XYZ file of C-alpha atoms in Angstrom:
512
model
C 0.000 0.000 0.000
C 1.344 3.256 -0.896
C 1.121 6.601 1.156
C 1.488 10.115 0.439
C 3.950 12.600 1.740
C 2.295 13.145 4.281
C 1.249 9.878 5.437
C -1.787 9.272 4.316
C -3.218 7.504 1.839
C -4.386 8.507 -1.414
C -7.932 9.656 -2.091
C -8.778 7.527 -4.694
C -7.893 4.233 -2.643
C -9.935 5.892 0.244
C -13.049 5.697 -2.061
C -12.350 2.116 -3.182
C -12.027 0.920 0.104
C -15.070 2.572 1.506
C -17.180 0.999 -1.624
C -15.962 -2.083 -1.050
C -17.272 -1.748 2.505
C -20.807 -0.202 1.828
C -21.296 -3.390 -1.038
C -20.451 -5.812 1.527
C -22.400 -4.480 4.173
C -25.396 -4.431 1.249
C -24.732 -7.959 0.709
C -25.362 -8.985 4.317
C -28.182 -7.051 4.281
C -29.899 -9.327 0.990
C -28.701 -11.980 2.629
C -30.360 -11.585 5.871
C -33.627 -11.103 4.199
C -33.604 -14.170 1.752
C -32.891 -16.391 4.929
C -35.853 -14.819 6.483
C -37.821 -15.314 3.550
C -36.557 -19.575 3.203
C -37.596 -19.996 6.715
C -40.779 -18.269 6.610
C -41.644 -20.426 3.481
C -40.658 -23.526 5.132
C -42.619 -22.956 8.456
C -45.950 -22.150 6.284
C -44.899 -25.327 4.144
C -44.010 -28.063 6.937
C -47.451 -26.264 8.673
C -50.064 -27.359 5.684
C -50.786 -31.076 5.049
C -51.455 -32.188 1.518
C -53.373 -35.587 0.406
C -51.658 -37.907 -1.798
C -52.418 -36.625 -5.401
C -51.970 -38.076 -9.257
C -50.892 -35.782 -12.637
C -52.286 -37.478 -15.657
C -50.309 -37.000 -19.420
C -51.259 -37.977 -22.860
C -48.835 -39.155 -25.061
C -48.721 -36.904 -28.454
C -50.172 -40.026 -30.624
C -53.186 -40.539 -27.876
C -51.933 -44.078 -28.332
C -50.928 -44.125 -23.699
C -51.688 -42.501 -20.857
C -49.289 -41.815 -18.199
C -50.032 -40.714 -14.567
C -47.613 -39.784 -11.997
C -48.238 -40.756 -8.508
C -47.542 -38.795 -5.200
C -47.659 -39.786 -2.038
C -49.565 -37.737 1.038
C -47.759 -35.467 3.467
C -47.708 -36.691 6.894
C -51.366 -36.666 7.994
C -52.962 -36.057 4.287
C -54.882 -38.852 2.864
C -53.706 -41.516 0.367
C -54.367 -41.626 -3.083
C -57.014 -44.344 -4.065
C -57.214 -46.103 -6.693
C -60.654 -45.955 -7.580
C -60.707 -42.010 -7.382
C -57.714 -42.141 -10.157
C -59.521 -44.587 -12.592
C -63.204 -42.967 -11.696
C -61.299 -39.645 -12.997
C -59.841 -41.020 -16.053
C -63.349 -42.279 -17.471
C -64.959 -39.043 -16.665
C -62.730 -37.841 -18.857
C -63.568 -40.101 -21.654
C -60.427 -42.222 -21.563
C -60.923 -46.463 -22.447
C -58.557 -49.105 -22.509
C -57.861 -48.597 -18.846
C -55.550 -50.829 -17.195
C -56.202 -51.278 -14.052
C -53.570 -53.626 -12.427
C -50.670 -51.082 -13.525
C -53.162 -48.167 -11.536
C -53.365 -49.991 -8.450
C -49.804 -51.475 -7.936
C -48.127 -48.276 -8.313
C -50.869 -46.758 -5.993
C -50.048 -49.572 -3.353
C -46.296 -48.872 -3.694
C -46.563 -45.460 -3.345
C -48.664 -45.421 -0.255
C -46.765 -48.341 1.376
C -43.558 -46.726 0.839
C -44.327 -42.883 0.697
C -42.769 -42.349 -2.750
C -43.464 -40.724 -5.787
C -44.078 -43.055 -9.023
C -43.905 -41.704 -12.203
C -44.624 -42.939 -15.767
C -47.135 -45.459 -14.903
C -48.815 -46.479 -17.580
C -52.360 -46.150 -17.086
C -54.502 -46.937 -20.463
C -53.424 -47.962 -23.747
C -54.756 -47.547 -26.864
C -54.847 -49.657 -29.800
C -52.063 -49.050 -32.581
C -52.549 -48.919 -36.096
C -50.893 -51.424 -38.676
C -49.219 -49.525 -41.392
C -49.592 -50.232 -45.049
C -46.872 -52.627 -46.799
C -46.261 -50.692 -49.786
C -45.986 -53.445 -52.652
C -42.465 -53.677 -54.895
C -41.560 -54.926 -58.151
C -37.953 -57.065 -58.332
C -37.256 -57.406 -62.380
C -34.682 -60.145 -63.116
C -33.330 -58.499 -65.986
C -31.626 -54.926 -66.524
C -34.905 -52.570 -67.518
C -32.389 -49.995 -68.152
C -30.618 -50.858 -71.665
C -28.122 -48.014 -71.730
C -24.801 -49.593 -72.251
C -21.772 -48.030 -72.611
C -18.452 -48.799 -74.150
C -16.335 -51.566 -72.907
C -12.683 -50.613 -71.442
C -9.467 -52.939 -70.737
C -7.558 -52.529 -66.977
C -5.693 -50.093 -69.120
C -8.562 -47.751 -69.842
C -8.439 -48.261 -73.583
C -11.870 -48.840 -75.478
C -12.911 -51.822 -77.104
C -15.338 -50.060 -79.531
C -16.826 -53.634 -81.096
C -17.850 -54.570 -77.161
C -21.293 -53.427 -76.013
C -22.480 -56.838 -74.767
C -25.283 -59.067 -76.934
C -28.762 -57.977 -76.692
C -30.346 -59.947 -73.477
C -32.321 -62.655 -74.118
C -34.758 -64.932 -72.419
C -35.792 -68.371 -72.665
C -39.022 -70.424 -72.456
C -39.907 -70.624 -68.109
C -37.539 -67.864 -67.013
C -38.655 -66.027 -64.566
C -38.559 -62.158 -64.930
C -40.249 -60.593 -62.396
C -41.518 -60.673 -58.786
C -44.570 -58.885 -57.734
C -44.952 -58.424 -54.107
C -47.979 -56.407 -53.897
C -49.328 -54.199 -50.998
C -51.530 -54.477 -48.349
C -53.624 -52.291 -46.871
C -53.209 -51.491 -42.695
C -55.865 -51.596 -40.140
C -56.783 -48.491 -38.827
C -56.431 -48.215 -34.662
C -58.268 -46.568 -31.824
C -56.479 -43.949 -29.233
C -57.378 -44.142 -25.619
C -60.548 -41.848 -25.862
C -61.823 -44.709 -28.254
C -61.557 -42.628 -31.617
C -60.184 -43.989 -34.753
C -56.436 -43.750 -35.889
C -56.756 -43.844 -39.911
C -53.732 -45.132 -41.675
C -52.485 -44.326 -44.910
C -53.340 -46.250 -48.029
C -50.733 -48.081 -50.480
C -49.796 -46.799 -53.456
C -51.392 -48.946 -56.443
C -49.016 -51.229 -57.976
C -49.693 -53.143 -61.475
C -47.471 -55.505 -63.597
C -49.668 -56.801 -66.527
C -48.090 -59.624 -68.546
C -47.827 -58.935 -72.035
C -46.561 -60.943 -75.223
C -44.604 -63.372 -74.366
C -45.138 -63.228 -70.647
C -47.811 -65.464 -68.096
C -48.324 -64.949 -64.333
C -50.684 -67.669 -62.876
C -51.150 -65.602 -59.391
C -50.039 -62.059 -60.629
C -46.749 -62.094 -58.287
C -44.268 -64.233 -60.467
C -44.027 -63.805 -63.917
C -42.141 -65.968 -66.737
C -41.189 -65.663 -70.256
C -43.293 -68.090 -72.796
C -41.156 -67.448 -75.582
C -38.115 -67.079 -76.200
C -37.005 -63.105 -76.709
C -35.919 -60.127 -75.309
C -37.785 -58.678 -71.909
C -39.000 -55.587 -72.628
C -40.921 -53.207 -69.923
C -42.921 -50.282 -71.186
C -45.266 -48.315 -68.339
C -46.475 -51.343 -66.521
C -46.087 -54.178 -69.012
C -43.839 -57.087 -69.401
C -43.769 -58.165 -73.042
C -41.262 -60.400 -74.995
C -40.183 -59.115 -77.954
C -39.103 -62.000 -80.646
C -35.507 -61.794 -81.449
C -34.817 -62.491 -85.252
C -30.874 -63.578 -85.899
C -29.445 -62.963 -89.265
C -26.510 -65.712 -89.451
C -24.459 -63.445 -91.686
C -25.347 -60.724 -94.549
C -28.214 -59.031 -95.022
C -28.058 -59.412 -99.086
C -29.304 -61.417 -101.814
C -29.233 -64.936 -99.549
C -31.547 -63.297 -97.036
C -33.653 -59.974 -99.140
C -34.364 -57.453 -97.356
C -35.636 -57.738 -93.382
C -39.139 -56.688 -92.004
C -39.347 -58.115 -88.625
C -42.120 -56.873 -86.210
C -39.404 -57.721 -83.200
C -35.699 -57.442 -82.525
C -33.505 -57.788 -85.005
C -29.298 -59.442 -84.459
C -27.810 -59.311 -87.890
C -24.157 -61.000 -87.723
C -22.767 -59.976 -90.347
C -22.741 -56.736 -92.743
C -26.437 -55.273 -94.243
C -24.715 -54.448 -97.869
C -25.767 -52.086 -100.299
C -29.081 -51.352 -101.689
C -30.602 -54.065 -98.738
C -32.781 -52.741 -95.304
C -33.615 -54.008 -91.939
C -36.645 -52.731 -90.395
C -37.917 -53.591 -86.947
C -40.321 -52.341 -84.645
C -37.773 -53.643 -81.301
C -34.142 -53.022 -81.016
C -31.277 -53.441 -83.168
C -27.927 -54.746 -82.948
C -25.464 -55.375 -86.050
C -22.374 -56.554 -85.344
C -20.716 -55.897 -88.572
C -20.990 -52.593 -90.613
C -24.009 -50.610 -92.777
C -22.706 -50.373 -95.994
C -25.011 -48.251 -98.176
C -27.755 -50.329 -96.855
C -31.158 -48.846 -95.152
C -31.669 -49.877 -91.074
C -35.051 -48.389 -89.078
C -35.589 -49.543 -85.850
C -38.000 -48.362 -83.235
C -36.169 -49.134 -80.501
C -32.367 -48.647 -79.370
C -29.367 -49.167 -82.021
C -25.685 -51.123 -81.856
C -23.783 -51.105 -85.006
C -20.328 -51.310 -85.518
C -19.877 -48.946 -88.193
C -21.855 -46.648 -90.887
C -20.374 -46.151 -94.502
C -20.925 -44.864 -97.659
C -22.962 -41.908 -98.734
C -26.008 -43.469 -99.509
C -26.077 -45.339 -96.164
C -29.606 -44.510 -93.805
C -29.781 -45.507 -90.404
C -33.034 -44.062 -88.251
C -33.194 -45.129 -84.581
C -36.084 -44.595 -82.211
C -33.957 -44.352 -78.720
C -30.333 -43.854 -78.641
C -27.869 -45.753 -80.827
C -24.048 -46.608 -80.383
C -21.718 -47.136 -83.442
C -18.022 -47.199 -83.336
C -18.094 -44.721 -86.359
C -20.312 -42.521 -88.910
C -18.049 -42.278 -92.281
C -21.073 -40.532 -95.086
C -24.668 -41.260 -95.093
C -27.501 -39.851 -92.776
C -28.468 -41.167 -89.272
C -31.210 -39.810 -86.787
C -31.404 -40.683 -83.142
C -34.550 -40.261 -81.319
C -32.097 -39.573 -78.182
C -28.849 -39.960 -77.750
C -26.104 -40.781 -79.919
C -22.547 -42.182 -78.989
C -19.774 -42.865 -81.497
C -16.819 -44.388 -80.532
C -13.798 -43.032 -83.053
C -15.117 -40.197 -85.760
C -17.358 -38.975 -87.972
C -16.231 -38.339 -91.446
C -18.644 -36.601 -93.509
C -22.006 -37.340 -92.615
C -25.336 -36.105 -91.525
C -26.485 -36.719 -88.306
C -29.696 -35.472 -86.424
C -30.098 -36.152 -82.757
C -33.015 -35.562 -80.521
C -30.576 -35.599 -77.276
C -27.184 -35.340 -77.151
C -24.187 -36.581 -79.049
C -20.695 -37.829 -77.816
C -17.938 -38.356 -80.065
C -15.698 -40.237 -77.992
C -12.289 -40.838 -80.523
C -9.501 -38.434 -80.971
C -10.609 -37.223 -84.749
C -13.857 -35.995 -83.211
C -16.241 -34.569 -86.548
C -14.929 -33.778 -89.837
C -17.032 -32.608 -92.298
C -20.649 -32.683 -92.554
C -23.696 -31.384 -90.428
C -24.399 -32.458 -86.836
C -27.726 -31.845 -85.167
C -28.432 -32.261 -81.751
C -31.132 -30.926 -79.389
C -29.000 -31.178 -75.692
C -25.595 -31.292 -76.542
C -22.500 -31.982 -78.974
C -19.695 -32.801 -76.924
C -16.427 -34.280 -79.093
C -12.716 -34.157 -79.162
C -12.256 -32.324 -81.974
C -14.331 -30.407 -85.055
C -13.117 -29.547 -88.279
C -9.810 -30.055 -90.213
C -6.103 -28.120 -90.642
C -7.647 -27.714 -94.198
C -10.680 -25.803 -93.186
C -12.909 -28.593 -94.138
C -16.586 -27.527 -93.919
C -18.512 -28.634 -90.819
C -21.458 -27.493 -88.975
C -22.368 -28.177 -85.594
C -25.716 -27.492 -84.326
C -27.898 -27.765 -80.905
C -31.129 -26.484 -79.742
C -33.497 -27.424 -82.967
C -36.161 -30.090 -82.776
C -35.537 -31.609 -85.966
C -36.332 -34.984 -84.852
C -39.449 -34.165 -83.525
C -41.036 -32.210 -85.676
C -39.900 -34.707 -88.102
C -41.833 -37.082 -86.526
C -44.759 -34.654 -85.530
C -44.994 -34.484 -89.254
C -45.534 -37.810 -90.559
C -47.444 -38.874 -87.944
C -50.055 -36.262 -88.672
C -50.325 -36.993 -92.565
C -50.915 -40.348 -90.929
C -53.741 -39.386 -88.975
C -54.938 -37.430 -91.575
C -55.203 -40.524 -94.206
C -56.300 -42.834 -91.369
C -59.224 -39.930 -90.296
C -60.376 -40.201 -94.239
C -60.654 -44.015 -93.909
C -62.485 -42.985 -90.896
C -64.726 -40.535 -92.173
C -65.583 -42.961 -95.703
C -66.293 -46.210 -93.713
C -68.773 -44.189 -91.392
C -70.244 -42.560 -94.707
C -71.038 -46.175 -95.894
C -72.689 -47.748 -93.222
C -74.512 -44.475 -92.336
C -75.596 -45.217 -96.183
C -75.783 -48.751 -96.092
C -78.045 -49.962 -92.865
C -81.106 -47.545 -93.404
C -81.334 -49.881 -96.748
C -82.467 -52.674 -94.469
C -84.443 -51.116 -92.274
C -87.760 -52.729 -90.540
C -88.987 -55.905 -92.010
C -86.214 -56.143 -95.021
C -83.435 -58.763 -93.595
C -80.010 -58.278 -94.677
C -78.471 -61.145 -96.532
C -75.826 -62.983 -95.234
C -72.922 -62.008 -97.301
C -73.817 -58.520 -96.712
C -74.021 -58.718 -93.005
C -70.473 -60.397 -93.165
C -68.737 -57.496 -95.244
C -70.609 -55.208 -92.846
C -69.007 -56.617 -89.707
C -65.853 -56.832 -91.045
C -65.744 -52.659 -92.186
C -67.429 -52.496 -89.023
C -64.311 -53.861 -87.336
C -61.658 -51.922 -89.326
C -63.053 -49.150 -88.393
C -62.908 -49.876 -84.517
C -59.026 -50.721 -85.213
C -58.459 -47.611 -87.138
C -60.369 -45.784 -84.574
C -58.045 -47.230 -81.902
C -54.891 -46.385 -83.641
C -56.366 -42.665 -84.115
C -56.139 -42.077 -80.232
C -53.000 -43.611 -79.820
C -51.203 -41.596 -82.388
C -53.360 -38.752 -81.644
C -52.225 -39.044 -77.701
C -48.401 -39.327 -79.362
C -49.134 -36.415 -81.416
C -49.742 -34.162 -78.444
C -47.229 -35.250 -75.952
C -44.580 -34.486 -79.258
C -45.910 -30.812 -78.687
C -45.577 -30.801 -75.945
C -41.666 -32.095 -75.995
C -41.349 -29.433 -78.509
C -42.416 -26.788 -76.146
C -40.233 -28.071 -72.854
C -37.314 -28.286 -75.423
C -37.267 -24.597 -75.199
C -36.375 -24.356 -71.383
C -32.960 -26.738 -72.594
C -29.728 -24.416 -72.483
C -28.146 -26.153 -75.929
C -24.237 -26.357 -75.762
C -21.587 -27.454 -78.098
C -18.576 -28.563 -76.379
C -14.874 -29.550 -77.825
C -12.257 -31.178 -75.635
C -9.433 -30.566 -77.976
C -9.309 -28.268 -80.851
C -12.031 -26.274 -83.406
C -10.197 -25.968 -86.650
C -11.426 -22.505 -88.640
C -13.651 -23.135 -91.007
C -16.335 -24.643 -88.298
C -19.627 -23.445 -88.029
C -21.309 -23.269 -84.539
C -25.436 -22.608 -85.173
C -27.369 -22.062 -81.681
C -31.125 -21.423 -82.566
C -30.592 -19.113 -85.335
C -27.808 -17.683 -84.445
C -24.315 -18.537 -86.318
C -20.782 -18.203 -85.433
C -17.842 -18.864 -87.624
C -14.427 -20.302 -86.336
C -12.022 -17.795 -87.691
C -8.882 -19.389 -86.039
C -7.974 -22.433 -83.622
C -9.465 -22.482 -80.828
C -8.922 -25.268 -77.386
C -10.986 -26.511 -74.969
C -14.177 -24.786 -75.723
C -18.041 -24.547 -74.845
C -20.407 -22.722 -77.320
C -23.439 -21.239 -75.861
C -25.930 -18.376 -76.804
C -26.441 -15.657 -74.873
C -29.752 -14.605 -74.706
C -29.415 -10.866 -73.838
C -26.952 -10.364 -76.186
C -28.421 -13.005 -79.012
C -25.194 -14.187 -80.413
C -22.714 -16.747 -79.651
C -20.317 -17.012 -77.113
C -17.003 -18.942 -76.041
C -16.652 -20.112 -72.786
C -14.349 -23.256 -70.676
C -15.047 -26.927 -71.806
C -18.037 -28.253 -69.579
């Protein structure tokens, strides 16, 4: 402590000191009071006697009720049993159990404790739903993509065979749901439960099901699941060529040609198609998905329905109804895809005019020379291809309609009342009758297809098209992004094309 020179000490300790004292002396103060205070409490307390008493609590699901049990104070009554369970039914509560009410009344009034949690009625749960589940036995999804060796490299003639079933093989297990039972909460009311989802597997061509939950192939084919049925589609092998030992192929399934389709000679199919050899100026439709090993010559056409894979495009036209993989190039060619395209091979496109709705992604576009080649995304050309001929085909089928209704609107009133139409008559009669149910049912379909292509061709504007090069764009190349066009004027690397919409051009961004 330090003094002044006088001996004193310093003013400002003085006044620390004496606050220290008055805030102590405050202290004692509060804490004389609050010591008052506990023991008045505890006098008045220890002076009242209380009777034994019960809280009751609901659970949130009203599925239990759950008391907790006090004992009396000394000289208070005990708790009964019968006053607890009277309570609970005047309050509306069932399902009581009474055993669990008066053992944990007995223990707390034998041994003056509290019991808590006693469970004192229980309702009735519910029993969920089983939602039901489908287990196929075969891949439904028949994407498949290029094989490659433990050293990465690509075996572009490997995309596996085409699956195929045999007579009695099982395909699919159909474990279908069940509804629950609903249950009842302890005031007696209902607990609803939730109903299952619907679940449907209807066996098609090809496919039986003696109790709906197994089903098995009846022919041999290829599986094929579209919406909710199973259906075998009939697999058609070409040993070898498609040429003058064989004609030309119309096959309503899936078609495996081993060999080569050669020039001037078609395959048409309304399933997949897989040919392990080469197009050669030939014609191949197929509704389904496509495998070929390679495209060539300039007056080769190839038109798939879903997506295709070919180890490479040198001339002629192909059209994808979705995506498009090639393996090692194209060379020349015309190609129209209502997806995407991947060129996977280092010589990317060269030459020719590439159409895609999503996406062109490749290695490299173009040639040193300046070799022309377009490259173009966002368009619909596959779909309002197809939007196209399918309405000059519901117009023609409409006019078969239209004349078959004219005749028997003609026809009937011929025979009317007592007049009785001969038999021949009656017989051409049903069968135009009939065709014209058939035709009828082929209107809606196509007319169903007609508008869900509209409406693809309306969501196709929310796509954001891109065209994107890994390597190199060679000058010469033309990029076209719904009407707008932009010309390579030198080389450019690792590139994405997009339009901007504010600006409505063209621009160059980072491979994506």
């Amino acid at each position: 402590m330090s003094f002044d020179n006088s001996g004193k000490k310093p003013i400002d300790e003085s006044r620390i000191e004496l606050g220290i004292a008055m805030a102590e002396s405050t202290l004692d103060k509060i804490l004389k009071e609050v010591e008052g205070l506990v023991e008045s409490t505890s006098a008045d307390v220890g002076g009242e006697v209380e009777d034994g008493c019960f809280v009751r609590r609901v659970s949130s699901d009203r599925l239990t009720v759950f008391l907790d049990i006090h004992p009396p104070s000394e000289g208070g009554n005990p708790v009964e049993s019968i006053d607890i369970m009277r309570s609970l039914r005047d309050e509306g509560i069932e399902n009581i159990l009474e055993e669990n009410i008066i053992s944990a009344v007995n223990t707390c009034n034998r041994e003056q404790i509290s019991v808590h949690r006693v469970v004192a009625a229980q309702g009735i749960p519910p029993k969920p739903s089983h939602e039901g589940s489908i287990r196929f036995l075969f891949p439904t999804d028949k994407k498949r993509a290029f094989v490659k060796d433990v050293s990465g490299n690509v075996d572009y003639k490997d995309r596996g065979a085409i699956l195929s079933v045999v007579p009695g093989e099982e395909l699919a297990y159909l474990d279908p749901p069940a509804e629950g039972e609903p249950g009842r909460d302890v005031y007696g009311r209902a607990i609803p439960v939730s109903k299952p989802r619907k679940i449907n597997l209807i066996p098609g061509k090809g496919v039986e099901s003696f109790d709906g939950r197994v089903f098995k192939a009846t022919i041999q084919g290829q599986p094929v699941l579209k919406g909710h049925e199973l259906s075998i589609r009939e697999v058609y092998v070409v040993p070898g060529d498609v040429d003058m030992s064989t004609g030309n192929v119309d096959f309503s399934g899936t078609v495996i040609v081993k060999g080569t389709v050669r020039e001037g000679f078609s395959v048409r199919c309304d399933g997949d198609i897989e040919i392990k050899g080469a197009v050669e100026s030939g014609t191949v439709t197929a509704a389904g998905d496509g495998q070929i090993s390679a495209v060539i010559g300039n007056k080769s056409y190839v038109d798939v329905g879903g997506d295709l894979s070919v180890r490479f495009i040198q001339g002629g036209e192909v059209i994808v109804g979705r995506d498009l993989s090639v393996g090692a190039y194209v060379l020349h060619s015309s190609v129209i895809s209502g997806g995407q395209v991947f060129v996977e091979g280092k010589k990317g496109v060269i030459g020719g005019h590439l159409i895609a709705l999503k996406k062109i992604d490749l290695s490299s576009a173009g040639a040193v020379m300046g070799t022309g080649t377009v490259l173009e995304v966002g368009t619909s050309y596959h779909l309002k291809r197809e939007l196209s001929l399918l309405e000059e085909k519901i117009s023609h089928t409409q006019e078969a309609v239209d004349r078959i209704y004219s005749l028997l609107q003609s026809t009937l009133p011929i025979y009317k009342g007592s007049k009785k139409i001969p038999e021949e008559v009656a017989a051409r009669l049903r069968l135009i009758q009939r065709r014209k149910e058939e035709l009828t049912s082929f209107l809606r379909i196509w007319k169903d297809r007609q508008m869900a292509i509209r409406n693809q061709i309306a969501d196709s504007e929310d796509i954001v098209p891109v065209v994107a090069v890994r390597n190199k764009v060679y000058p010469g190349v033309e990029i076209k992004i719904r009407g707008s066009l932009k010309l390579i004027d030198k080389e450019i690397r690792y590139v994405s094309f997009f339009r901007d919409p504010d600006k409505g051009c063209i621009v160059a961004g980072a491979y994506l």
